[in-house]
Structure formats: C-alpha cells, structure tokens
Coordinates of C-alpha atoms and ligand atoms in Angstrom, one line a residue:
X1 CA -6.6 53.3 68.2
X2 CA -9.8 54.6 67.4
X3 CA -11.1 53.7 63.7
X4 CA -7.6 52.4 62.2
X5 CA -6.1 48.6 63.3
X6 CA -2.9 47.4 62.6
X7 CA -1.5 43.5 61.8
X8 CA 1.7 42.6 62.6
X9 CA 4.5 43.4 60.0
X10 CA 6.7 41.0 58.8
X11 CA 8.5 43.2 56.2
X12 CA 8.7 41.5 52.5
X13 CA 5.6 39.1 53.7
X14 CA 2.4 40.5 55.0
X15 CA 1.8 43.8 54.2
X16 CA 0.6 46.7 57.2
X17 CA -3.1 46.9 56.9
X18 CA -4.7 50.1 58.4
X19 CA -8.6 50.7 58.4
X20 CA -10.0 53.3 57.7
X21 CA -13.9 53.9 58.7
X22 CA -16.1 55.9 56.3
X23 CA -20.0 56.3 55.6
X24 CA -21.6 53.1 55.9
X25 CA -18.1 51.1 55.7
X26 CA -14.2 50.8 55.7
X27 CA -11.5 50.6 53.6
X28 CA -8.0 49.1 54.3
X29 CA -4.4 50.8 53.6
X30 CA -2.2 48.1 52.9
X31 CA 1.4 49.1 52.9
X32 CA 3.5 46.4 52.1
X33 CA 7.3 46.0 49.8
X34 CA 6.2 44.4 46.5
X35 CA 2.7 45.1 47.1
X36 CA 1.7 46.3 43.2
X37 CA 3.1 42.8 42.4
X38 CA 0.1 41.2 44.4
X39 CA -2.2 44.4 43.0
X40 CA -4.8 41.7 41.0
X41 CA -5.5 39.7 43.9
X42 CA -6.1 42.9 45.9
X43 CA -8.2 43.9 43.0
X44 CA -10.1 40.3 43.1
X45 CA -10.8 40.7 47.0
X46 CA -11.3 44.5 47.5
X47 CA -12.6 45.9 44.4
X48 CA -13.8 43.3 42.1
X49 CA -15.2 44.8 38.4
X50 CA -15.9 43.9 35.1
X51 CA -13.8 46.6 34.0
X52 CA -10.5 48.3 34.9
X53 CA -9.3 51.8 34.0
X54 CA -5.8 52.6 35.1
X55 CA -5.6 55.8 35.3
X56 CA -2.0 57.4 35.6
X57 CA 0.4 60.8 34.0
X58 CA 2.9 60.3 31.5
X59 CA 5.1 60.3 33.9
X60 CA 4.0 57.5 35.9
X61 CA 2.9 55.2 33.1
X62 CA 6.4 55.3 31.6
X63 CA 7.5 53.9 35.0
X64 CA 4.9 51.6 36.2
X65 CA 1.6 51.3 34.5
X66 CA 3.4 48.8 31.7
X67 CA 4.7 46.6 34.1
X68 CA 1.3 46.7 36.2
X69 CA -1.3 46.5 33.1
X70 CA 0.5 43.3 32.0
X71 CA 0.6 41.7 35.6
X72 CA -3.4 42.5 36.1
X73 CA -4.4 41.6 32.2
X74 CA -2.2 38.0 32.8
X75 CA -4.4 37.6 36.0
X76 CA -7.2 37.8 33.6
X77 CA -8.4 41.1 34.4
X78 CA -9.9 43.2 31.7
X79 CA -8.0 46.6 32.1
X80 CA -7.5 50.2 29.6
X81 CA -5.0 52.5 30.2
X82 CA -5.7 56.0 30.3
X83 CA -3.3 59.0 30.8
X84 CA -2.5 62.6 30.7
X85 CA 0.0 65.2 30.9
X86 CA 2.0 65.5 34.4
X87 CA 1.0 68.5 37.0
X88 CA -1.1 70.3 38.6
X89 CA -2.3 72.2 35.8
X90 CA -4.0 68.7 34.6
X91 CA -5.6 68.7 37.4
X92 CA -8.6 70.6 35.7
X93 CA -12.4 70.1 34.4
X94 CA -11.2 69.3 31.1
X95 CA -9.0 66.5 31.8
X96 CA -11.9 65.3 33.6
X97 CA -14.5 65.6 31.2
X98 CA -11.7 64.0 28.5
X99 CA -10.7 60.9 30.5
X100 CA -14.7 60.6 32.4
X101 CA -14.9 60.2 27.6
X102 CA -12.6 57.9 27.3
X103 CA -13.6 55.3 30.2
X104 CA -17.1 55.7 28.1
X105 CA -15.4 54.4 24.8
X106 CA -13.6 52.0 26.4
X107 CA -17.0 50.4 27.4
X108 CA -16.7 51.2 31.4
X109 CA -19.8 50.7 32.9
X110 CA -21.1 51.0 36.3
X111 CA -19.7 47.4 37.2
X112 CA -16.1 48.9 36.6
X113 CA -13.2 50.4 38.8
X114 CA -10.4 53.1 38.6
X115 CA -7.4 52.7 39.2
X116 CA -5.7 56.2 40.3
X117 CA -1.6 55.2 39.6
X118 CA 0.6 58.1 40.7
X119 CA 0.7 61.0 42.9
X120 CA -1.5 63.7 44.5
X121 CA -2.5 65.1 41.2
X122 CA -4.0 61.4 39.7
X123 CA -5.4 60.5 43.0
X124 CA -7.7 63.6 43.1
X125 CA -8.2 63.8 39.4
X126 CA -8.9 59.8 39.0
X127 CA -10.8 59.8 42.5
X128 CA -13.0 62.8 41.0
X129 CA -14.0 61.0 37.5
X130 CA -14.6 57.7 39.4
X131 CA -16.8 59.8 41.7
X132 CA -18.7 60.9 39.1
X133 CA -18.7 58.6 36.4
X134 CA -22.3 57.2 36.2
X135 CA -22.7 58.8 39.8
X136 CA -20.0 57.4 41.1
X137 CA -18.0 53.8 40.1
X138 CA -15.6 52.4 43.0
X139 CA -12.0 53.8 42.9
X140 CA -8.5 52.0 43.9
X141 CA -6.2 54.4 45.3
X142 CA -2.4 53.2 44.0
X143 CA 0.1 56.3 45.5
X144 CA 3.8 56.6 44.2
X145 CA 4.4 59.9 45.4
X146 CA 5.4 60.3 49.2
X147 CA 2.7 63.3 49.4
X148 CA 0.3 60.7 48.2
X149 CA 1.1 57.8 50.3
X150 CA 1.3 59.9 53.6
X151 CA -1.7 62.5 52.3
X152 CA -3.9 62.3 49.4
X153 CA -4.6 58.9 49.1
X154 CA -6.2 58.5 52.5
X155 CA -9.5 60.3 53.2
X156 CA -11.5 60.2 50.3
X157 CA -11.3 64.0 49.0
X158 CA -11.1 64.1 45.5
X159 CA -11.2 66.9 42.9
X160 CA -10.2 69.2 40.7
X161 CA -9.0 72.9 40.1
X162 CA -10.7 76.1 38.6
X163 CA -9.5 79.0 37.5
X164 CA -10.6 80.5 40.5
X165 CA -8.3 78.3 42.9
X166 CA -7.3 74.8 43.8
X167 CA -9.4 71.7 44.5
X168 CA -13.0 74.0 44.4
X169 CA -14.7 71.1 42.4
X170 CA -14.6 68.1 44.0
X171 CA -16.3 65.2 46.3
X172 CA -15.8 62.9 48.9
X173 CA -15.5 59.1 47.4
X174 CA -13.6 57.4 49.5
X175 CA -11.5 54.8 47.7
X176 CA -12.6 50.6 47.8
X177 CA -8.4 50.1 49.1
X178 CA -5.3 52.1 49.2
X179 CA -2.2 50.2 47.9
X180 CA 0.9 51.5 49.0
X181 CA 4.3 49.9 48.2
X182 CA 7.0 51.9 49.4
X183 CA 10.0 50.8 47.3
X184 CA 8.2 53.0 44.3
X185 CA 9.0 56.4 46.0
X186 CA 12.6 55.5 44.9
X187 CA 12.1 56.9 41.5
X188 CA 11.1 60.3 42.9
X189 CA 13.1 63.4 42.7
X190 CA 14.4 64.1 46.0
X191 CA 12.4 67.3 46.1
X192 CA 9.4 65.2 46.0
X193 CA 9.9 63.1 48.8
X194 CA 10.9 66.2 50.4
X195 CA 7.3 67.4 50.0
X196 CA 6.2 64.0 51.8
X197 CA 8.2 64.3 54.3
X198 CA 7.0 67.5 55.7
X199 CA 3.5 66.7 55.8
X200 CA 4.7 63.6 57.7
X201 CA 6.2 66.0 60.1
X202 CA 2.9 67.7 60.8
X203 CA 1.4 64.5 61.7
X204 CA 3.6 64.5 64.0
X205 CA 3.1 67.9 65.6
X206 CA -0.5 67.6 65.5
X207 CA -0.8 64.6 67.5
X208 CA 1.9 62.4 68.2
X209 CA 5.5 63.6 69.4
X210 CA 6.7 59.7 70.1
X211 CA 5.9 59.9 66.1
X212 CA 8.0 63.1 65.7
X213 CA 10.7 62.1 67.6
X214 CA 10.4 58.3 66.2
X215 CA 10.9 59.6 62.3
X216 CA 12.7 62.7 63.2
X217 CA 16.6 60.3 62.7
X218 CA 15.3 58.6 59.8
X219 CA 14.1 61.8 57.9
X220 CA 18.1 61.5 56.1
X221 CA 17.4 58.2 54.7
X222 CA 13.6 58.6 54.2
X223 CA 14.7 62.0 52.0
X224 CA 17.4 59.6 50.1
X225 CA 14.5 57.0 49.0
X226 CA 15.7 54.0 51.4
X227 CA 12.4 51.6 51.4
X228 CA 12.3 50.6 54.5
X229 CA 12.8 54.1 56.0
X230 CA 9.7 55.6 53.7
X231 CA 7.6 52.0 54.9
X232 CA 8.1 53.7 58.4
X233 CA 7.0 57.0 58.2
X234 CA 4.0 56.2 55.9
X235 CA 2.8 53.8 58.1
X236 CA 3.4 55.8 60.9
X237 CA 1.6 58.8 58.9
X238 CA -1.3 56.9 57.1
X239 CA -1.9 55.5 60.6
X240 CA -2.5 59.1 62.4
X241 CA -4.5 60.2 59.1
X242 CA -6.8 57.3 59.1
X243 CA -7.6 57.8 62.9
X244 CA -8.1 61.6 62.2
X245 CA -10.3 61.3 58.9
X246 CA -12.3 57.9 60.9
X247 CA -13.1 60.4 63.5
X248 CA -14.4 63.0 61.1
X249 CA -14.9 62.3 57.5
X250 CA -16.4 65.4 56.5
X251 CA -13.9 68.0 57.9
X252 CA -16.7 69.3 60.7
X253 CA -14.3 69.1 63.0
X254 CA -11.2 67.5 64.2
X255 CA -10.0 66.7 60.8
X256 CA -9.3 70.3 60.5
X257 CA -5.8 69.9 62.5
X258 CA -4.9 68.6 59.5
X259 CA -4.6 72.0 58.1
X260 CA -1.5 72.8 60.2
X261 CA 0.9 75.3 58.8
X262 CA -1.7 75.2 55.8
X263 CA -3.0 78.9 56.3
X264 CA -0.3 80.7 56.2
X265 CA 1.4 77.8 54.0
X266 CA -1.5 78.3 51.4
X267 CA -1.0 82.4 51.4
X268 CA 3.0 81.8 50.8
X269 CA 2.5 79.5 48.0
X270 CA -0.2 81.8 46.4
X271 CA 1.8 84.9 47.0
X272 CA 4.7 83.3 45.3
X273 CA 2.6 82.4 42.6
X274 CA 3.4 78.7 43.3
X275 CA 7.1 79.5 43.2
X276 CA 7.2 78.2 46.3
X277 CA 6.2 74.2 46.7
X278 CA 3.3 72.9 48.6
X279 CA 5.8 71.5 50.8
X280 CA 8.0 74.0 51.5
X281 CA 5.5 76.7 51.8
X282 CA 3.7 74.4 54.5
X283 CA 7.0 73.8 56.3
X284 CA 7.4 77.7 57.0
X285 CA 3.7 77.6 57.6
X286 CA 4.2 75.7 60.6
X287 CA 7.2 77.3 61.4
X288 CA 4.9 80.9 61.5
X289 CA 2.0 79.5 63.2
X290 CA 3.9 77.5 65.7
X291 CA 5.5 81.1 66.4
X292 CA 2.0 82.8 66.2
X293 CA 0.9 80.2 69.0
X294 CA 3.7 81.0 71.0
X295 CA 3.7 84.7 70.2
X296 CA -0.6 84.1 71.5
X297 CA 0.5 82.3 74.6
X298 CA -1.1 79.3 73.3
X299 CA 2.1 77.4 72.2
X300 CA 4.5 76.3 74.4
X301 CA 7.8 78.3 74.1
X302 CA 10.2 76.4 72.1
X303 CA 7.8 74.2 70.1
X304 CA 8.7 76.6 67.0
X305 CA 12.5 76.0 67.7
X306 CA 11.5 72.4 67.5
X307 CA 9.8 72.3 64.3
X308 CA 12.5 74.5 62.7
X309 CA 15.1 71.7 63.8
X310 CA 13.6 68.7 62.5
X311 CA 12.9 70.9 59.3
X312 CA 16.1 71.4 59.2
X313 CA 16.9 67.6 58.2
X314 CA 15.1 68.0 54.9
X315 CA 16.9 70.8 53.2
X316 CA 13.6 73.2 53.1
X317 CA 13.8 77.0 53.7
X318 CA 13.4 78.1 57.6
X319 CA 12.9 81.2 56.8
X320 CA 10.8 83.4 54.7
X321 CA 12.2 84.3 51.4
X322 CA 12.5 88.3 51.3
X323 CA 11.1 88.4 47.6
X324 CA 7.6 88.1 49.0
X325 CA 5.5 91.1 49.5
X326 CA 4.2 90.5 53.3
X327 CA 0.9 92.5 52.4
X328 CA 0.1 90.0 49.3
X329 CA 0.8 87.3 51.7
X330 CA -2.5 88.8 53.9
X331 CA -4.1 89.2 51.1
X332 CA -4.0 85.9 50.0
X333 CA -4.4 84.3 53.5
X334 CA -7.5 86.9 54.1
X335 CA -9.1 84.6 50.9
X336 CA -8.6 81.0 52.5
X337 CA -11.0 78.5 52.1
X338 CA -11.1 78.3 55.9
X339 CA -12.3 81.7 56.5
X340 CA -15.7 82.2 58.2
X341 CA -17.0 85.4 57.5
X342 CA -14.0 86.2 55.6
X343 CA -11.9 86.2 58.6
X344 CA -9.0 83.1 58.4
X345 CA -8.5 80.4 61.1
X346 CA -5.5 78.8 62.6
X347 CA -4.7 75.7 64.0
X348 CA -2.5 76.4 66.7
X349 CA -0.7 74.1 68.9
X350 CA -0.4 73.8 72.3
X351 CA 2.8 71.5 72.0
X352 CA 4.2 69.2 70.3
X353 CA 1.8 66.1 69.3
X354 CA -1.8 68.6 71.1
X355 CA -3.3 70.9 68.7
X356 CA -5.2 73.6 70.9
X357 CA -9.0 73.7 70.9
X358 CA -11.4 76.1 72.4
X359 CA -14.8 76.0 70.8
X360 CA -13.2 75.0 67.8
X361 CA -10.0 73.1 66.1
X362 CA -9.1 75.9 64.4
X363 CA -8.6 79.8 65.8
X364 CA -9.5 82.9 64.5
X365 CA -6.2 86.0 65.5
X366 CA -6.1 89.1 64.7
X367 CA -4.2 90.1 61.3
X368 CA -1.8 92.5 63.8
X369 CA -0.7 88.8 65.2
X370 CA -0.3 87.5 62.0
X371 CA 1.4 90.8 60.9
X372 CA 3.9 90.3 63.6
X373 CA 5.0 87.0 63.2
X374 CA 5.7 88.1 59.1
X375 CA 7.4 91.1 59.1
Ligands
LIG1 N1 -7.0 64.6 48.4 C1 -6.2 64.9 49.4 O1 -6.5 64.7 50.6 C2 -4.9 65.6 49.1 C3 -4.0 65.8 50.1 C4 -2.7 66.4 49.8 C5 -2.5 66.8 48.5 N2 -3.4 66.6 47.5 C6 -3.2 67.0 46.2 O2 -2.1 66.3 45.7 C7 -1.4 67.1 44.7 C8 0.1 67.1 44.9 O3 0.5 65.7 45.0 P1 1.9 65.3 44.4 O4 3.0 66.1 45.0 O5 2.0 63.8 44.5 O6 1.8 65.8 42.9 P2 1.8 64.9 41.5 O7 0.8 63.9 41.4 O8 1.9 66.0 40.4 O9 3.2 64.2 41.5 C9 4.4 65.0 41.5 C10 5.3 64.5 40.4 O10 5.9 63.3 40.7 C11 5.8 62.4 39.7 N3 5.7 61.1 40.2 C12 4.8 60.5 41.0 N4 5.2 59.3 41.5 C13 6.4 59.1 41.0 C14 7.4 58.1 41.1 N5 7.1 57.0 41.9 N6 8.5 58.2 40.5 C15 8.8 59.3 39.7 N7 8.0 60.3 39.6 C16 6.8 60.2 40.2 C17 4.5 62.8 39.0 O11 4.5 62.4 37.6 C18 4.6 64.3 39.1 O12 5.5 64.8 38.0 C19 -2.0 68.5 44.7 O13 -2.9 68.6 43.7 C20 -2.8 68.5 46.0 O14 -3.9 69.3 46.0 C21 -4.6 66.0 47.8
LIG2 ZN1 -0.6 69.8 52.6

C-alpha cells in the first residue's frame, strides 16, 4: 500500500501503526487498546519537548485530561493544561488568539509540543495554534471522537472558522504522531459515533468495497461503542486516509475523493442552518450524488441503493427532510469552497470502492442534474 505500512496486531499488546508520508517526513498512527496509558513514552520517542500543552474542551478534560496530565507529569514530563468551551462555535480566531496567550504564560517556547486531546473541533483548533505558535511548534494529535480518529486527526489540516464560514483560516501542520485508543470512543453519545461511522462508510465507497462490505456487519456494535469493533473500522479508515492524503498532501488532486457526499452534504447542513449534523447531512450527500452519478450515467445502477442500505444500520435519515427549501440548498451548494469559477464540483462514483475521474477527481453537472436528483 502506497505511503501507509501496517505491523501485525496483537490486540491489548502492540498497537497498529500506520505511516503516513508528508513534506520532507512521516508520521505514524498508532492505534492500539490502552494506548493513552503508554502516551509519555510515545511523547519521549515521537515528539520529545521541553514543554507540553494539553490542549482539550471541557468536555474532554473532565473525562480524560486528569487521568492523562498525572500519567505524563509522573513520567517526568513538564505539562499545562489548557481548555475551552465544547463546539464548534470554539472553533474561532479568538479561542486561538486566547489559548496561542496562554501557552505564552505558561513559558512554551519553540522547544515545546501540543497536545490536541478530543475531537474534530480540538484537533483543528490545537493543530492551528501549534501551527502558528512561534511559526509553528510540533503538535501530537490524541482523537476521542470517532469523526476524529477516522477523519480529522489524519492529514494535517488544521484551522479555524470565521464568520464568513467554516475552516477559512487554517494550515497544513501535519502532527509529530496520532494516538488513537479506541476504548475512549465509549463515552461518546451514540450520535457521535454515528457521525464517525458515516465518514467511515465513504472510505469505503471511494475506494475499497472489501472495506465496505468488511465493516458494513459490524456498523451495530461499532454504533453501540464495542472497542474492538471501533479498533476495526478506524484502522480500516485511517488506513485508506493515510494512503489518500500520502498520495496528495495538498488536496491537488486525488485527496479530493475525500469530499464524497460533501457538496451537496455541505449545502444541506448550511441550508439547515446546521440543524442537520455533519454526519447526517454527508450521509444523504452520498445518497444524492451516488443518485446524481447514476442519474449521469457515470454510477453504476444500484450503487445508490447500496449506500442507502448500509446507511440504513446507523439510524441516519435516507431521505431529505421536506422542511428544507430545495432552492436555498443550490444556493448554498452554488457557494462551496470547491467551486471553480463559481460553478460546484462533484465527486462521483463509478461503483462502489472507484470514484470516477476524467480530467479531474471531482466533476462539474449542470444545476438541472442537481435540481433533479432534489426535488
Ligand atoms: N482536519 C480535518 O481533516 C477534519 C476532518 C473532519 C472534520 N474536521 C472538523 O472536526 C470537527 C467535528 O469533529 P467532532 O465531531 O469530533 O466535534 P467535537 O470536537 O466538537 O466533538 C464532538 C463532541 O464530542 C465530545 N467528545 C469528544 N470526545 C469524547 C469522548 N471520548 N467522550 C465523550 N465526549 C467526547 C466533545 O466534547 C464534543 O462535545 C469540525 O469542526 C470539522 O470541521 C476536521
Ligand atoms: Zn466530512
């Protein structure tokens, strides 16, 4: 597998250990049961510093960050804590600026590390401060929520939002290790792992339908937090991400099939005003562009029945919720940040596990397509 290797797994021993290539370098993905307990030797090996900030929500640090600031400070690491309120709307300029402060008073200097503790939200907020933090201090990606270990925490984007939309300040700073202990996704709210799960799906649909099929029985006990079924699927996931993002670090290209179901997904969850969930919004996204490729004769028929029956398994709407204008919805998708000259692109697939590619990974179609497969 290009970019990404994998050691055997003795579950409870040796943890998974993916590559990942980047710039100059690599950076593992271990994925292990018990790994945070083994987080300071990591920390000595992968990222070692002078300095620690851990940097977690409220949320988070309640549940972990106690237990995980004693183990590293009793290893003799130096470490601060630094938090802030859960959710998106943390996910802003001013948290940055605030905590980017606070690693300053703590006496961070350029010989320290970040640690990001917690979901999607910390990893791009944490990843963006240590990014820029005296241009740019190394930064230890920790991920407790299933959309972080399958997702965020692999890749290297980090960032934050404005008022003018999400993630439009930001960088690439590709982490010094990802830590990934499954067993911690237990304390989610099923909803959350729900989320995970269906970006785990798209892996699948993008590039690998043994994957699909492989995860497809265990989505029940993956959604009810069983360990062992959420080691599976985010290995299974963090392996096809790290061979994607290896390939193409800077979204030029093939890292764009990433963005599966995330066009129209994006326009639902904006039209909703994020009523809808990132998650659930990209599951009917792929539902709608697996039907648009189909509709295009670009999709093989029955790929969007497919999709809709694995979706099934995790409890997410299948079918657009009549509340939302269909008009708004173009609107909003006519504004993606994957437009080129303000006309939106598509990744379509040509099956389950291909995406199709012309000149590019992702398709421009006519808003009468689009209209189609909406209304
Ligand atoms: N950088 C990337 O490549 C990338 C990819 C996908 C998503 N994202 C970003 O990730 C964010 C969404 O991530 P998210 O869904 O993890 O959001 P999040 O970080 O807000 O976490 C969701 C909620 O779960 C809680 N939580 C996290 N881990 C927990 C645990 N183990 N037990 C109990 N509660 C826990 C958090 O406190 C929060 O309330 C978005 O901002 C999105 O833009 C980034
Ligand atoms: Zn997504």
């Amino acid at each position: 597998m290009t970019g990404t290797s994998l050691s055997p797994d003795r579950p409870g021993s040796v943890p998974t250990v993916v590559h990942v290539r980047c710039t100059g370098r690599s950076y593992p993905v271990l994925i292990g049961h018990d790994i945070l307990d083994g987080l300071a030797a990591l920390l000595k090996e992968h990222a070692p510093a002078a300095r620690y900030a851990l940097i977690a929500d409220e949320n988070v640090a309640n549940l972990y960050a106690s237990d995980v600031t004693q183990a590293l400070q009793a290893s003799g690491l130096l470490v601060t804590r630094h938090t802030f309120s859960a959710g998106e709307p943390s996910k802003n300029r001013d948290e940055w600026a605030r905590l980017s402060d606070e690693l300053t008073d703590a006496g961070v200097g350029r010989d320290g590390v970040v640690i990001a503790l917690g979901g999607g939200v910390t990893g791009d907020l944490a990843g963006f401060v240590a990014a820029t933090f005296m241009r740019g201090i190394g930064v230890v990606q920790v991920p407790t929520s299933l959309v972080a270990m399958v997702d965020a925490s692999v890749g290297g984007k980090t960032g934050v939002d404005t008022p003018a939309g999400k993630n439009l300040v930001g960088a690439f700073h590709p982490p010094q290790f990802v830590a990934i202990d499954p067993g911690v996704a237990r304390t989610l709210p099923r909803r959350q792992r729900a989320e995970g799960l269906v970006e785990a799906v798209k892996h699948g649909a993008i590039v690998d339908r043994d994957y699909l099929d492989q995860i497809e029985g265990l989505l029940p006990e993956a959604l009810d937090g069983d360990a062992e079924a959420i080691r599976t699927v985010v290995t299974g996931s963090v392996m096809i991400k790290a061979r994607i993002v290896s390939e193409d670090e800077n979204e030029a290209g093939l890292r764009q099939v990433l963005n599966f179901g995330h066009t129209i997904g994006h326009g639902l969850e904006a039209a909703s005003d994020f009523e809808l969930s990132h998650g659930v919004a990209v599951g009917l996204g792929m539902i709608l562009e697996a039907r648009l490729g189909e509709r295009l004769g670009v999709t093989k028929s029955g790929t969007e029945s497919r999709l809709t029956n694995v979706l099934r398994r995790l409890g997410v709407p299948l079918e657009l919720p009549d509340r939302l204008d269909k008009d708004r919805i173009l609107r909003f998708i006519s504004r993606d940040k994957k437009a080129r000259d303000g006309v939106p692109r598509y990744v379509l697939l040509e099956q389950i596990g291909a995406t199709f590619h012309s000149i590019d990974w992702a398709q421009q179609v006519s808003e009468s397509d689009v209209r189609a497969v909406l209304f």
